[in-house]
């Protein structure tokens, strides 16, 4: 009785043992990732409600701050040191969920304002009210080279 001889190992085994015929095999990591994304999405929805955020942030900077605050609140049981060391990994995992929710909120706001593509009466070229400058642009100092003058 030779077990795990080179010949047996090179032939492999039938990996279909224990699988019901006709049943699909789900990758455990894919299912786990879906579960994690669902947990993150639900937590984000509740976090937005708790913080009174019902629309997209007014600027990219405010959006970034909100994302990091949500990620930090999600991991409040960990120390600041742990959080700082894991920020790149956390960003990679949490940012897509946050960005997707912000996009959904922007789309919802656009539809409410009639700016969605395909909405009758929504002018795609209408950029809203023109911004009025609060002060004139500062003049270039004498002797400086303006790239447009070249």
Short mmCIF file of C-alpha atoms in Angstrom, two decimals:
data_model
loop_
_atom_site.label_atom_id
_atom_site.label_comp_id
_atom_site.label_asym_id
_atom_site.label_seq_id
_atom_site.Cartn_x
_atom_site.Cartn_y
_atom_site.Cartn_z
CA UNK A 1 0.00 0.00 0.00
CA UNK A 2 1.94 2.96 -1.30
CA UNK A 3 0.41 6.32 -0.31
CA UNK A 4 1.17 9.57 -2.07
CA UNK A 5 3.72 8.20 -4.47
CA UNK A 6 5.02 10.52 -7.13
CA UNK A 7 2.72 8.85 -9.66
CA UNK A 8 -0.37 9.29 -7.47
CA UNK A 9 0.44 12.91 -6.74
CA UNK A 10 0.99 13.74 -10.41
CA UNK A 11 -2.35 12.15 -11.39
CA UNK A 12 -4.35 14.17 -8.87
CA UNK A 13 -7.66 13.14 -7.40
CA UNK A 14 -11.28 13.55 -8.36
CA UNK A 15 -12.22 16.85 -6.68
CA UNK A 16 -15.91 16.29 -7.35
CA UNK A 17 -16.32 14.08 -4.31
CA UNK A 18 -19.04 15.36 -1.99
CA UNK A 19 -20.55 17.80 -4.50
CA UNK A 20 -24.20 17.45 -5.42
CA UNK A 21 -24.70 16.82 -9.10
CA UNK A 22 -25.97 19.98 -10.83
CA UNK A 23 -25.11 22.25 -7.91
CA UNK A 24 -22.75 25.13 -8.61
CA UNK A 25 -19.64 25.68 -6.54
CA UNK A 26 -19.29 29.17 -5.07
CA UNK A 27 -15.85 30.47 -4.28
CA UNK A 28 -15.68 31.03 -0.51
CA UNK A 29 -13.60 34.20 -0.92
CA UNK A 30 -16.13 35.68 -3.36
CA UNK A 31 -18.99 34.94 -0.99
CA UNK A 32 -17.02 36.36 1.92
CA UNK A 33 -16.25 39.55 -0.03
CA UNK A 34 -19.94 39.96 -0.90
CA UNK A 35 -20.84 39.55 2.76
CA UNK A 36 -18.20 42.11 3.80
CA UNK A 37 -19.42 44.61 1.19
CA UNK A 38 -22.99 44.15 2.42
CA UNK A 39 -21.90 44.81 6.02
CA UNK A 40 -19.95 47.91 4.93
CA UNK A 41 -22.85 49.21 2.83
CA UNK A 42 -25.36 48.76 5.66
CA UNK A 43 -23.00 50.42 8.13
CA UNK A 44 -22.42 53.33 5.73
CA UNK A 45 -26.16 53.83 5.25
CA UNK A 46 -26.66 53.98 9.02
CA UNK A 47 -23.61 56.22 9.46
CA UNK A 48 -24.97 58.69 6.90
CA UNK A 49 -28.32 58.79 8.70
CA UNK A 50 -26.64 59.20 12.11
CA UNK A 51 -24.57 62.13 10.78
CA UNK A 52 -27.51 63.79 9.01
CA UNK A 53 -26.01 63.35 5.55
CA UNK A 54 -28.79 62.98 3.01
CA UNK A 55 -27.02 64.20 -0.12
CA UNK A 56 -23.59 64.14 -1.70
CA UNK A 57 -20.92 66.29 -0.04
CA UNK A 58 -20.44 69.75 -1.58
CA UNK A 59 -16.78 69.25 -2.50
CA UNK A 60 -14.23 66.46 -3.03
CA UNK A 61 -12.40 67.54 0.14
CA UNK A 62 -15.53 67.22 2.27
CA UNK A 63 -16.23 63.85 0.64
CA UNK A 64 -12.72 62.62 1.51
CA UNK A 65 -13.07 63.77 5.11
CA UNK A 66 -16.43 62.03 5.39
CA UNK A 67 -15.01 58.80 3.97
CA UNK A 68 -12.10 58.73 6.44
CA UNK A 69 -14.39 59.61 9.33
CA UNK A 70 -16.72 56.75 8.40
CA UNK A 71 -13.80 54.30 8.09
CA UNK A 72 -12.43 55.43 11.48
CA UNK A 73 -15.85 55.14 13.11
CA UNK A 74 -16.24 51.66 11.62
CA UNK A 75 -12.97 50.63 13.30
CA UNK A 76 -13.43 52.53 16.56
CA UNK A 77 -12.48 49.50 18.66
CA UNK A 78 -8.91 49.64 17.33
CA UNK A 79 -6.16 51.96 18.51
CA UNK A 80 -5.03 54.96 16.50
CA UNK A 81 -1.70 53.21 15.90
CA UNK A 82 -3.41 50.16 14.36
CA UNK A 83 -5.66 52.41 12.29
CA UNK A 84 -2.74 54.45 10.96
CA UNK A 85 -0.75 51.36 10.00
CA UNK A 86 -3.74 49.86 8.19
CA UNK A 87 -4.99 52.97 6.38
CA UNK A 88 -3.84 51.85 2.89
CA UNK A 89 -5.55 48.46 3.23
CA UNK A 90 -8.68 50.03 4.71
CA UNK A 91 -8.83 52.61 1.91
CA UNK A 92 -8.59 49.86 -0.71
CA UNK A 93 -11.45 47.91 0.89
CA UNK A 94 -13.79 50.71 1.98
CA UNK A 95 -13.34 53.37 -0.71
CA UNK A 96 -15.22 51.50 -3.49
CA UNK A 97 -18.26 51.10 -1.22
CA UNK A 98 -18.16 54.77 -0.21
CA UNK A 99 -17.64 56.01 -3.79
CA UNK A 100 -20.51 53.86 -5.03
CA UNK A 101 -22.84 55.32 -2.38
CA UNK A 102 -21.75 58.90 -3.17
CA UNK A 103 -22.35 58.26 -6.89
CA UNK A 104 -25.81 56.90 -6.07
CA UNK A 105 -26.55 60.02 -4.00
CA UNK A 106 -25.33 62.34 -6.79
CA UNK A 107 -27.43 60.48 -9.38
CA UNK A 108 -30.46 60.67 -7.10
CA UNK A 109 -29.92 64.41 -6.59
CA UNK A 110 -29.46 64.96 -10.32
CA UNK A 111 -32.71 63.14 -11.09
CA UNK A 112 -34.52 65.22 -8.48
CA UNK A 113 -33.18 68.39 -10.15
CA UNK A 114 -34.02 67.17 -13.67
CA UNK A 115 -30.38 66.89 -14.79
CA UNK A 116 -30.33 63.16 -15.47
CA UNK A 117 -29.68 62.05 -19.03
CA UNK A 118 -32.87 61.19 -20.84
CA UNK A 119 -35.10 63.24 -18.55
CA UNK A 120 -37.37 65.46 -20.64
CA UNK A 121 -36.74 69.12 -19.94
CA UNK A 122 -33.29 68.46 -18.47
CA UNK A 123 -30.73 70.53 -20.39
CA UNK A 124 -27.43 68.66 -20.42
CA UNK A 125 -25.54 71.85 -21.25
CA UNK A 126 -27.09 73.83 -18.40
CA UNK A 127 -24.31 74.23 -15.87
CA UNK A 128 -26.46 76.09 -13.37
CA UNK A 129 -26.08 79.72 -12.36
CA UNK A 130 -22.88 81.44 -13.45
CA UNK A 131 -20.37 81.96 -10.68
CA UNK A 132 -19.53 85.58 -10.03
CA UNK A 133 -15.94 86.26 -9.03
CA UNK A 134 -15.63 87.83 -5.60
CA UNK A 135 -12.40 89.61 -6.42
CA UNK A 136 -10.33 90.07 -9.58
CA UNK A 137 -7.50 87.66 -10.24
CA UNK A 138 -4.16 88.96 -8.95
CA UNK A 139 -1.91 90.44 -11.61
CA UNK A 140 1.36 88.71 -12.39
CA UNK A 141 4.38 90.45 -10.84
CA UNK A 142 6.43 92.57 -13.22
CA UNK A 143 9.19 90.64 -14.92
CA UNK A 144 7.49 87.25 -14.58
CA UNK A 145 6.91 85.06 -17.63
CA UNK A 146 3.37 84.01 -18.33
CA UNK A 147 3.09 80.67 -20.12
CA UNK A 148 0.35 82.06 -22.34
CA UNK A 149 2.65 84.85 -23.58
CA UNK A 150 5.19 82.38 -24.98
#
